[in-house]
PDB file of C-alpha atoms and ligand atoms in Angstrom:
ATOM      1  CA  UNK Z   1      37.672  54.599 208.048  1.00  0.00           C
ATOM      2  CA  UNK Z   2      38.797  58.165 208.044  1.00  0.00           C
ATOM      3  CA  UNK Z   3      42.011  57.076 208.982  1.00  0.00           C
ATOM      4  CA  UNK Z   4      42.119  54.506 205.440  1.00  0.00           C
ATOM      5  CA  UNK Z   5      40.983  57.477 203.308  1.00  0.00           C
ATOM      6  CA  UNK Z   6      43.417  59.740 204.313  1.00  0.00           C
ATOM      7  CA  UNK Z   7      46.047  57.166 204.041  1.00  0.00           C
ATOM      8  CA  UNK Z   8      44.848  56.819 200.610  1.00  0.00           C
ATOM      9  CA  UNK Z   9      44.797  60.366 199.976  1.00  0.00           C
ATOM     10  CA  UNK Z  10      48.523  61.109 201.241  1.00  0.00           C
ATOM     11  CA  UNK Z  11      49.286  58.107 198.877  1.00  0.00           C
ATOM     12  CA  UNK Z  12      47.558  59.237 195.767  1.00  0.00           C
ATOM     13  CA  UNK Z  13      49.243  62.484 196.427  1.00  0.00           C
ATOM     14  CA  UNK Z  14      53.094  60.970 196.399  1.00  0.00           C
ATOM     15  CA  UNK Z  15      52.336  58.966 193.293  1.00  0.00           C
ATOM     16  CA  UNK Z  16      51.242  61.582 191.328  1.00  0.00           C
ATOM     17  CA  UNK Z  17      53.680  63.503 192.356  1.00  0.00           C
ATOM     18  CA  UNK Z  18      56.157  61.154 191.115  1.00  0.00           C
ATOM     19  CA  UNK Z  19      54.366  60.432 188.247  1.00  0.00           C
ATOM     20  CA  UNK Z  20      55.179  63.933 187.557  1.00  0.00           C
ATOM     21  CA  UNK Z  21      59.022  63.620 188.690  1.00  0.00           C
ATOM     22  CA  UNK Z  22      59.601  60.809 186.371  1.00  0.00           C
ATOM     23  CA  UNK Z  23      57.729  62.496 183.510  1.00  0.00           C
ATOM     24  CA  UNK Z  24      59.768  65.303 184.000  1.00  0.00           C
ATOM     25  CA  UNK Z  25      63.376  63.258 184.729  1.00  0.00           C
ATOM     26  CA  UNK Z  26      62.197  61.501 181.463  1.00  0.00           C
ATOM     27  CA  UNK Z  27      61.814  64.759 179.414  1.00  0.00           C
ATOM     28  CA  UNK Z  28      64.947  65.859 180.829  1.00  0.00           C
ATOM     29  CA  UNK Z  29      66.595  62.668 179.921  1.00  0.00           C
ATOM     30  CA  UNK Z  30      65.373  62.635 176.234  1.00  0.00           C
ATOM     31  CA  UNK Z  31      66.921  66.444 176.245  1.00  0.00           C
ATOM     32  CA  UNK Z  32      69.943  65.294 177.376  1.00  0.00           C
ATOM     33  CA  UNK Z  33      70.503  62.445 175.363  1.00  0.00           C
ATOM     34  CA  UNK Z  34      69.875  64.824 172.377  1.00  0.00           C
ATOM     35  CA  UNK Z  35      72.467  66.926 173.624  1.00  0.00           C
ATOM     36  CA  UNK Z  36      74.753  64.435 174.208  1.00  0.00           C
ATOM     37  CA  UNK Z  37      74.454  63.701 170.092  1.00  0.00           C
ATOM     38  CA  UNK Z  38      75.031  66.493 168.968  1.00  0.00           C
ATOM     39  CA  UNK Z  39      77.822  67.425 171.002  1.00  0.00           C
ATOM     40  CA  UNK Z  40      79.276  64.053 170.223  1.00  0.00           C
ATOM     41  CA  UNK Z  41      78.351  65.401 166.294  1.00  0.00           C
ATOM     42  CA  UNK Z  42      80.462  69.001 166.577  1.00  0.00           C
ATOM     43  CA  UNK Z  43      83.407  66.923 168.846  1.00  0.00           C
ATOM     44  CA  UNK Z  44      83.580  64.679 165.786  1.00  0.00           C
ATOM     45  CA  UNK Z  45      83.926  67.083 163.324  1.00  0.00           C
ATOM     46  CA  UNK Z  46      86.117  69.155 165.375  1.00  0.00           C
ATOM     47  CA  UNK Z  47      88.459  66.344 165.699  1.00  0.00           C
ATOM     48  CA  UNK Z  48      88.244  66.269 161.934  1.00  0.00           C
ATOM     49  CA  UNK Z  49      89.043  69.878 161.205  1.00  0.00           C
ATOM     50  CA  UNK Z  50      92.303  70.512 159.275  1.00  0.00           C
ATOM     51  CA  UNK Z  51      93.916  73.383 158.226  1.00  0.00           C
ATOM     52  CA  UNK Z  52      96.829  73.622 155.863  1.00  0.00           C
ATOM     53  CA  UNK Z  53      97.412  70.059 155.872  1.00  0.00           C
ATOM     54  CA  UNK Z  54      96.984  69.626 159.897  1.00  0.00           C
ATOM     55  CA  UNK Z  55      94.947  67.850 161.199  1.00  0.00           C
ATOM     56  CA  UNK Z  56      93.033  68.194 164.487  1.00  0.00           C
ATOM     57  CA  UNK Z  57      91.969  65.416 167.345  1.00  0.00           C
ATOM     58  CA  UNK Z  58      92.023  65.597 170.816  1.00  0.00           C
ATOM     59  CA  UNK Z  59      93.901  69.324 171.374  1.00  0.00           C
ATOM     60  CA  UNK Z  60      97.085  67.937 169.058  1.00  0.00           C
ATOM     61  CA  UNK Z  61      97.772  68.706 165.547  1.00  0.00           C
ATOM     62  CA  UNK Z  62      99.351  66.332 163.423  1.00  0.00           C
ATOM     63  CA  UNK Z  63     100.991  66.932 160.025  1.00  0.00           C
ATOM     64  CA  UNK Z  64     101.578  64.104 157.996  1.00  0.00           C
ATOM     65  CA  UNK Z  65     104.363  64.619 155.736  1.00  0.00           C
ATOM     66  CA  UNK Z  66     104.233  63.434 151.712  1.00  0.00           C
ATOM     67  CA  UNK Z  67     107.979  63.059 151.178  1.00  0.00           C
ATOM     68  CA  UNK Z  68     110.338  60.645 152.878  1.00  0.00           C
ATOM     69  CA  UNK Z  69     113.405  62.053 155.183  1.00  0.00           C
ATOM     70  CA  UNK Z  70     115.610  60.469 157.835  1.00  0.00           C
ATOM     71  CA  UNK Z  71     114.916  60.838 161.764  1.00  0.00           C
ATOM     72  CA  UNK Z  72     117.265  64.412 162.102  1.00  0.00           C
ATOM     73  CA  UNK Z  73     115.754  65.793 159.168  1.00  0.00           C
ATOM     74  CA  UNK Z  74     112.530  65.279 159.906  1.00  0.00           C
ATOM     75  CA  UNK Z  75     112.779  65.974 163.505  1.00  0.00           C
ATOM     76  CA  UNK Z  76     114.187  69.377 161.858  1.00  0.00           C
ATOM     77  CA  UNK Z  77     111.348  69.696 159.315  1.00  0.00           C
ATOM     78  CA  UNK Z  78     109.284  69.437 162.465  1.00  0.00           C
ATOM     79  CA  UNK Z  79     110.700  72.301 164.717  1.00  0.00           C
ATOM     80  CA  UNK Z  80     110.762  74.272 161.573  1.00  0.00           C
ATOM     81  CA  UNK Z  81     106.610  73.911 161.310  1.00  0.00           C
ATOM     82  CA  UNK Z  82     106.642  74.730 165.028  1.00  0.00           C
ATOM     83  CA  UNK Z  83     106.015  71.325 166.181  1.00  0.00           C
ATOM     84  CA  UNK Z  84     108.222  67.952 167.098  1.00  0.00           C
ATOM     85  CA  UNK Z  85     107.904  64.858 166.027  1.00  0.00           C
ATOM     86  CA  UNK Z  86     104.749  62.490 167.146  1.00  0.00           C
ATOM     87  CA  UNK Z  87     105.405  61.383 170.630  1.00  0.00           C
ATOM     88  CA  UNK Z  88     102.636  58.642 171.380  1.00  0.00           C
ATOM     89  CA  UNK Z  89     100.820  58.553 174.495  1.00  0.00           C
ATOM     90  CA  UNK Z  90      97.958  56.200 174.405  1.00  0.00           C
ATOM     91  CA  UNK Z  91      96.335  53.956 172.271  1.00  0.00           C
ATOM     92  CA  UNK Z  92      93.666  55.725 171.021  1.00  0.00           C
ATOM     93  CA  UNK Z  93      96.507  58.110 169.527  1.00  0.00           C
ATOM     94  CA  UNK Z  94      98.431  55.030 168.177  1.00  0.00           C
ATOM     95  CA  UNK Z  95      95.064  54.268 166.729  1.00  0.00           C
ATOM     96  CA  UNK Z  96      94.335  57.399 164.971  1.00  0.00           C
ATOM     97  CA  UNK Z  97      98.260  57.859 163.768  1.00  0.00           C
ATOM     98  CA  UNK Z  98      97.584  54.385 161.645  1.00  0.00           C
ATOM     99  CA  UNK Z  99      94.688  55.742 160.201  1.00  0.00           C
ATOM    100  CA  UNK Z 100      96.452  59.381 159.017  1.00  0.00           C
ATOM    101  CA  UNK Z 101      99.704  57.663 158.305  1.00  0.00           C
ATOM    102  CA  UNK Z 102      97.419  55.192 156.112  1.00  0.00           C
ATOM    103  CA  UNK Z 103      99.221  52.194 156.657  1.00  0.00           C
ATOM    104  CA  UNK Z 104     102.512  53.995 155.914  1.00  0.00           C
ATOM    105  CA  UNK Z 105     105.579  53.060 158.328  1.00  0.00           C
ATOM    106  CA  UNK Z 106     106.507  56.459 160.357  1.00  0.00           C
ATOM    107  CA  UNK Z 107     109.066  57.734 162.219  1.00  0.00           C
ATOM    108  CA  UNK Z 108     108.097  59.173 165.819  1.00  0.00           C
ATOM    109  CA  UNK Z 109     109.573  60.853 168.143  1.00  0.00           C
ATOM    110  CA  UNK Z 110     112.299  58.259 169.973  1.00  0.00           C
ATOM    111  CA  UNK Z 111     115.396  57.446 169.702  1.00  0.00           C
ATOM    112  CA  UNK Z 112     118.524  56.716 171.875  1.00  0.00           C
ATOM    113  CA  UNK Z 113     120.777  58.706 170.092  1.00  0.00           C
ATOM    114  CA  UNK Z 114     121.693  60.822 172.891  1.00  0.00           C
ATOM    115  CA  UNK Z 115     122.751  57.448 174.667  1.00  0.00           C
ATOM    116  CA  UNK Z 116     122.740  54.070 173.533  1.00  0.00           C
ATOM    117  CA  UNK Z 117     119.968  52.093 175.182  1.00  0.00           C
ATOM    118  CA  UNK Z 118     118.333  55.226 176.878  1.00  0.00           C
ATOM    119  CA  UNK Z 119     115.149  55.648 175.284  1.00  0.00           C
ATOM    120  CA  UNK Z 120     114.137  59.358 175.178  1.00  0.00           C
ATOM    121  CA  UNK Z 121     110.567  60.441 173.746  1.00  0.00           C
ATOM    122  CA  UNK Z 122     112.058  63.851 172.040  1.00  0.00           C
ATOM    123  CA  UNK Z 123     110.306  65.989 175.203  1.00  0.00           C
ATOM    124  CA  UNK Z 124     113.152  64.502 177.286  1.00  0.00           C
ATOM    125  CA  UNK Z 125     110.988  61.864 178.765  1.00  0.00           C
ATOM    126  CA  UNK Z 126     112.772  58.486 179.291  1.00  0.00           C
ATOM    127  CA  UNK Z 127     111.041  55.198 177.899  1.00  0.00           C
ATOM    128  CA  UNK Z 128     111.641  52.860 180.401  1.00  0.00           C
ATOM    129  CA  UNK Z 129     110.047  49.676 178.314  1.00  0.00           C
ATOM    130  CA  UNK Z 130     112.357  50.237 175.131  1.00  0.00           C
ATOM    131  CA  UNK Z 131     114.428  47.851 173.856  1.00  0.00           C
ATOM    132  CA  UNK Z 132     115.554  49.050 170.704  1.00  0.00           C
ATOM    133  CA  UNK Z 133     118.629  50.507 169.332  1.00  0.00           C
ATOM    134  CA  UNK Z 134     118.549  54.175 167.038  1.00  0.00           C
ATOM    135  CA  UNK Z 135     115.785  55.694 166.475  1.00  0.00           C
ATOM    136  CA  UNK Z 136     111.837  54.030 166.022  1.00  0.00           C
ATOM    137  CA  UNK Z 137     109.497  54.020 162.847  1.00  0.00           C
ATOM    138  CA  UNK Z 138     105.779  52.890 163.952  1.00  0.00           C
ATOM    139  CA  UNK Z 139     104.072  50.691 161.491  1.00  0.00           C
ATOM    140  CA  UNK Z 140     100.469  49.434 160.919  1.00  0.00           C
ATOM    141  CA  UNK Z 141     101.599  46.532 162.864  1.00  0.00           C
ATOM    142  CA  UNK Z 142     104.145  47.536 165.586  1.00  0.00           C
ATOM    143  CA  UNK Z 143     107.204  49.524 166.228  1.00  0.00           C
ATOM    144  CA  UNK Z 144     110.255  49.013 165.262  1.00  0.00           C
ATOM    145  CA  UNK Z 145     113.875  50.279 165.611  1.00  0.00           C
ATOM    146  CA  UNK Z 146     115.671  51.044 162.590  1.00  0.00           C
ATOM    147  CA  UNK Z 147     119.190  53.239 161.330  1.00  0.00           C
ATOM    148  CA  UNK Z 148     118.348  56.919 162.157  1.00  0.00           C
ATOM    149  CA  UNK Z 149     119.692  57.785 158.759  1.00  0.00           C
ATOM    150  CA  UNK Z 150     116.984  55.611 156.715  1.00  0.00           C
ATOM    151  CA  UNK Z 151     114.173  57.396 155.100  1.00  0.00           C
ATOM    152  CA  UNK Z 152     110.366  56.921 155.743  1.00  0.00           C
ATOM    153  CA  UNK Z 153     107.519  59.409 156.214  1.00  0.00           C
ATOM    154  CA  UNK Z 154     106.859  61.458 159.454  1.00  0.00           C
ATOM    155  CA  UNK Z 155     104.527  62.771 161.584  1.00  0.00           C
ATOM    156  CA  UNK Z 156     104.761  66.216 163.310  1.00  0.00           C
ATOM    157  CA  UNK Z 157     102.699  66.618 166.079  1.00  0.00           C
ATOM    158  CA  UNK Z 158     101.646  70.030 168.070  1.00  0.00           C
ATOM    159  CA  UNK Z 159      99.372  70.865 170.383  1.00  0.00           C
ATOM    160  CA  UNK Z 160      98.434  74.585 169.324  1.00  0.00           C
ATOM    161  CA  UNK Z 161      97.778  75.231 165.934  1.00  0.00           C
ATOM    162  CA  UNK Z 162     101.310  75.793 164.060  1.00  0.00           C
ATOM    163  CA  UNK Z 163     102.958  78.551 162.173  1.00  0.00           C
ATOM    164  CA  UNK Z 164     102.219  77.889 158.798  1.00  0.00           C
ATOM    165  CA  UNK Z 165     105.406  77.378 156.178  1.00  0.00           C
ATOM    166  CA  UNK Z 166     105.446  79.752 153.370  1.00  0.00           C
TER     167      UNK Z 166
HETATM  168  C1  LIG I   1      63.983  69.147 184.519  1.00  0.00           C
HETATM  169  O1  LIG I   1      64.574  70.336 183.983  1.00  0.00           O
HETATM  170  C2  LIG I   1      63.934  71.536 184.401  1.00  0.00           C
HETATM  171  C3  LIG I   1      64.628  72.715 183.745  1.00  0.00           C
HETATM  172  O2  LIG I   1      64.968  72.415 182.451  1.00  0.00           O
HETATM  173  C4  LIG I   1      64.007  71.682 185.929  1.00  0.00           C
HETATM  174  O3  LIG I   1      63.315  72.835 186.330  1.00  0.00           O
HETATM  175  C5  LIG I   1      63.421  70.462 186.590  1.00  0.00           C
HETATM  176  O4  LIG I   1      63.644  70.528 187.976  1.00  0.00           O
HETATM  177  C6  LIG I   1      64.060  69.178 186.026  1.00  0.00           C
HETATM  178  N1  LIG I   1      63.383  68.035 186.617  1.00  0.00           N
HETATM  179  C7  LIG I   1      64.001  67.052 187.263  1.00  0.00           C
HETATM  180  C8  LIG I   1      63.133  66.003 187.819  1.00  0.00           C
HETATM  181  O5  LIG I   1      65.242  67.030 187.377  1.00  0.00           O
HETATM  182  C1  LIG I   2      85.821  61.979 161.853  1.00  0.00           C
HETATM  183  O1  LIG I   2      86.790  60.962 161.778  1.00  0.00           O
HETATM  184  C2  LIG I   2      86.399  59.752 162.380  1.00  0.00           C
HETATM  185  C3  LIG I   2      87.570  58.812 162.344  1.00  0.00           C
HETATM  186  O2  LIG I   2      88.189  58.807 161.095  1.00  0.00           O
HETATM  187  C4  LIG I   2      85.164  59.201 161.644  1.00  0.00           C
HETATM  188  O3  LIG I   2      84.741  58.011 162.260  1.00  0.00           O
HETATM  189  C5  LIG I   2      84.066  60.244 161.708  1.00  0.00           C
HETATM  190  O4  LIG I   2      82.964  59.807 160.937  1.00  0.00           O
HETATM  191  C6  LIG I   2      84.547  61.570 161.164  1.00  0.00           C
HETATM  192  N1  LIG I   2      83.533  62.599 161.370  1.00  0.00           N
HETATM  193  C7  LIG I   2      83.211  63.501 160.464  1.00  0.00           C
HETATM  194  C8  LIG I   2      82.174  64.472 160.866  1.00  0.00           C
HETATM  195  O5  LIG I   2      83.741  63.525 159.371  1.00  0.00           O
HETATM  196  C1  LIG I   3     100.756  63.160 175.715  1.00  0.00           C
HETATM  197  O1  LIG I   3     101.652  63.782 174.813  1.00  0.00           O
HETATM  198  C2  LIG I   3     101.464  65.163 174.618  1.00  0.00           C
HETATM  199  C3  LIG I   3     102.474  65.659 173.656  1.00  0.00           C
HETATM  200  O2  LIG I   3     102.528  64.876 172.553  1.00  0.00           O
HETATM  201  C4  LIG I   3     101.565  65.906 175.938  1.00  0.00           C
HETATM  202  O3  LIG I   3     101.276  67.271 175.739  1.00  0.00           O
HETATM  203  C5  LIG I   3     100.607  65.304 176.936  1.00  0.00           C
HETATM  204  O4  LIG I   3     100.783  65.933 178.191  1.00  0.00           O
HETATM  205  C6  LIG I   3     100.835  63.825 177.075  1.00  0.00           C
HETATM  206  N1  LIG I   3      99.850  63.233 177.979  1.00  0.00           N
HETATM  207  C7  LIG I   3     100.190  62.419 178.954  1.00  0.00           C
HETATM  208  C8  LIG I   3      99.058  61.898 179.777  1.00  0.00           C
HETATM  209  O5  LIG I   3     101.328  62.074 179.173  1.00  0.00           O
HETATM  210  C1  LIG I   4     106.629  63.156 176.989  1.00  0.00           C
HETATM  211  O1  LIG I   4     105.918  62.392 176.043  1.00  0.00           O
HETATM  212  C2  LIG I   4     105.582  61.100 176.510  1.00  0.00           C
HETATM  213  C3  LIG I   4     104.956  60.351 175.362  1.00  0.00           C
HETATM  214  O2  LIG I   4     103.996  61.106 174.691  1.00  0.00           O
HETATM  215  C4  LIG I   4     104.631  61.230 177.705  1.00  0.00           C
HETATM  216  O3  LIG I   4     104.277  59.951 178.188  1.00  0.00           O
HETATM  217  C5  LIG I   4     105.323  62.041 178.792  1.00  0.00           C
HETATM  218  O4  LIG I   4     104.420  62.277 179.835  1.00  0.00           O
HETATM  219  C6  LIG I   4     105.814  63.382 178.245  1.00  0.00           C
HETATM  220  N1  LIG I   4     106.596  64.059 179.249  1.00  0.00           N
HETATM  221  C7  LIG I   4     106.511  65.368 179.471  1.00  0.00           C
HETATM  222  C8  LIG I   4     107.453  65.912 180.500  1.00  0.00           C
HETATM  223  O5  LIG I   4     105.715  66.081 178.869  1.00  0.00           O
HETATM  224  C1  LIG I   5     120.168  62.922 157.210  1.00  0.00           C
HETATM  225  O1  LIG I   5     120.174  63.520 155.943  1.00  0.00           O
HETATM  226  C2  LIG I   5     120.969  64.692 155.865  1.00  0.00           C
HETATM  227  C3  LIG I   5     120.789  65.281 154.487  1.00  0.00           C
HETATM  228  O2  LIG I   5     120.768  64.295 153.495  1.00  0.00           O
HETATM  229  C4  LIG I   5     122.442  64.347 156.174  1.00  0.00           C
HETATM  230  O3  LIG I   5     123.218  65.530 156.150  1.00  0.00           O
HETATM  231  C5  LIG I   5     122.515  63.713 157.562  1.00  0.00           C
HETATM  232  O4  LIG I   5     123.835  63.291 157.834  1.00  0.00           O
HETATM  233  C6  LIG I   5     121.560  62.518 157.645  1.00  0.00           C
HETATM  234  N1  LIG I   5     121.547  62.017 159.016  1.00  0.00           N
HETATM  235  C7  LIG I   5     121.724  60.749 159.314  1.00  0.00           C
HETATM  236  C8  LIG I   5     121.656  60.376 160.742  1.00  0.00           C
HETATM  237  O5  LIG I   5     121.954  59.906 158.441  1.00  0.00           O
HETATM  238  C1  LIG I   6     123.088  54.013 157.142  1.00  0.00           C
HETATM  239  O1  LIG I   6     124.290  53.921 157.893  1.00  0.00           O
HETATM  240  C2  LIG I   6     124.872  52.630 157.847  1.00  0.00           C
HETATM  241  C3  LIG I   6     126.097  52.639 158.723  1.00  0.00           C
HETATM  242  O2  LIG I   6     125.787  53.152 159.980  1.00  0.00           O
HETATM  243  C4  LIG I   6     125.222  52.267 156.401  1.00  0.00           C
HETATM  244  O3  LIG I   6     125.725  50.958 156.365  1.00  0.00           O
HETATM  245  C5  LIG I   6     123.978  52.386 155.522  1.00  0.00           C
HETATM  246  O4  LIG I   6     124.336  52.190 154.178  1.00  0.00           O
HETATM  247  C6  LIG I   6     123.328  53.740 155.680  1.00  0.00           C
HETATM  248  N1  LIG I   6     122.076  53.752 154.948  1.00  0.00           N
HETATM  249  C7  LIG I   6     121.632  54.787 154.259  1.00  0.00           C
HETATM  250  C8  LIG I   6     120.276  54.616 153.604  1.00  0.00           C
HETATM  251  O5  LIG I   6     122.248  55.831 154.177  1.00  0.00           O
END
């Protein structure tokens, strides 16, 4: 019988010790899901901070321009802001370019001007999927090629914050 209640003792011991363990993991976990919020708050509006007509998200800024230029100019325009032109990476930066371009057709930063056929993002990176000819505007849709000396909007992109223009 002794044997029995000290079972039971040794048992009633680990549970409420775990009781206490998952009381506490649960506290911990209601902490850290409130953390989680409102770091997913400041991220948000951090991504969502402009200055001077830049906008931040994800460590670039992007400067989306009001007039309409061709590719040169605006690649120009660009370097002269202390940026280049938008070179897309992922998705979830083709995502957000659609929604600052507002449904605006954009030139980025390709072309195969250098060499016909040899796609070249503007940091000398080769696209090896192209299969376009001059330089490429991105709609809401798609990409496109089109002349290098047509006009559309642009987007500069930079991944400090730029000099600002006078
Ligand atoms: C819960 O967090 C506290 C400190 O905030 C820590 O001392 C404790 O060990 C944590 N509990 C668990 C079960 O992780
Ligand atoms: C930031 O922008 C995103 C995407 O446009 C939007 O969903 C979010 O509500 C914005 N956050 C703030 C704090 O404005
Ligand atoms: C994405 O592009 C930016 C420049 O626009 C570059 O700094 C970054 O390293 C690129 N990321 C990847 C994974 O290629
Ligand atoms: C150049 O940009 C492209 C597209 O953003 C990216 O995939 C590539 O990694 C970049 N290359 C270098 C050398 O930064
Ligand atoms: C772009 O426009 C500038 C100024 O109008 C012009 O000098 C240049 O030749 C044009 N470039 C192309 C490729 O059409
Ligand atoms: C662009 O250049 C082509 C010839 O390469 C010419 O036919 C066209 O008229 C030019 N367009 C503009 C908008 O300058």
């Amino acid at each position: 019988a002794l044997g029995r209640l000290s079972l039971f003792i040794v048992l009633l011991i680990k549970i409420t010790n775990l009781t206490e363990e998952r009381h506490q993991l649960l506290t911990n976990n209601t902490n850290l899901i409130q953390l989680n919020e409102q770091l997913e708050e400041l991220k948000n509006e951090l991504w969502n901070f402009t200055h001077n007509g830049w906008i931040y998200y994800k460590f670039s800024f992007y400067y989306v321009s009001t007039e309409m230029k061709n590719w040169t100019e605006n690649r120009i325009n660009c370097m002269e802001r202390g940026a280049d032109l938008l070179m897309i990476n992922s998705t979830e930066e083709q995502e957000f370019m659609k929604k600052i371009a507002c449904s605006s057709s954009v030139w980025i930063g390709l072309t195969d001007a250098d060499e016909e056929g040899i796609w070249k993002w503007v940091n000398g990176s080769t696209l090896t999927s192209g299969f376009w000819s001059n330089c490429v505007v991105s709609s809401s849709i798609s990409w496109a090629d089109t002349q290098c000396n047509y006009t559309y909007k642009w987007i500069c992109e930079n991944n400090i914050l730029p000099v600002v223009l006078p």
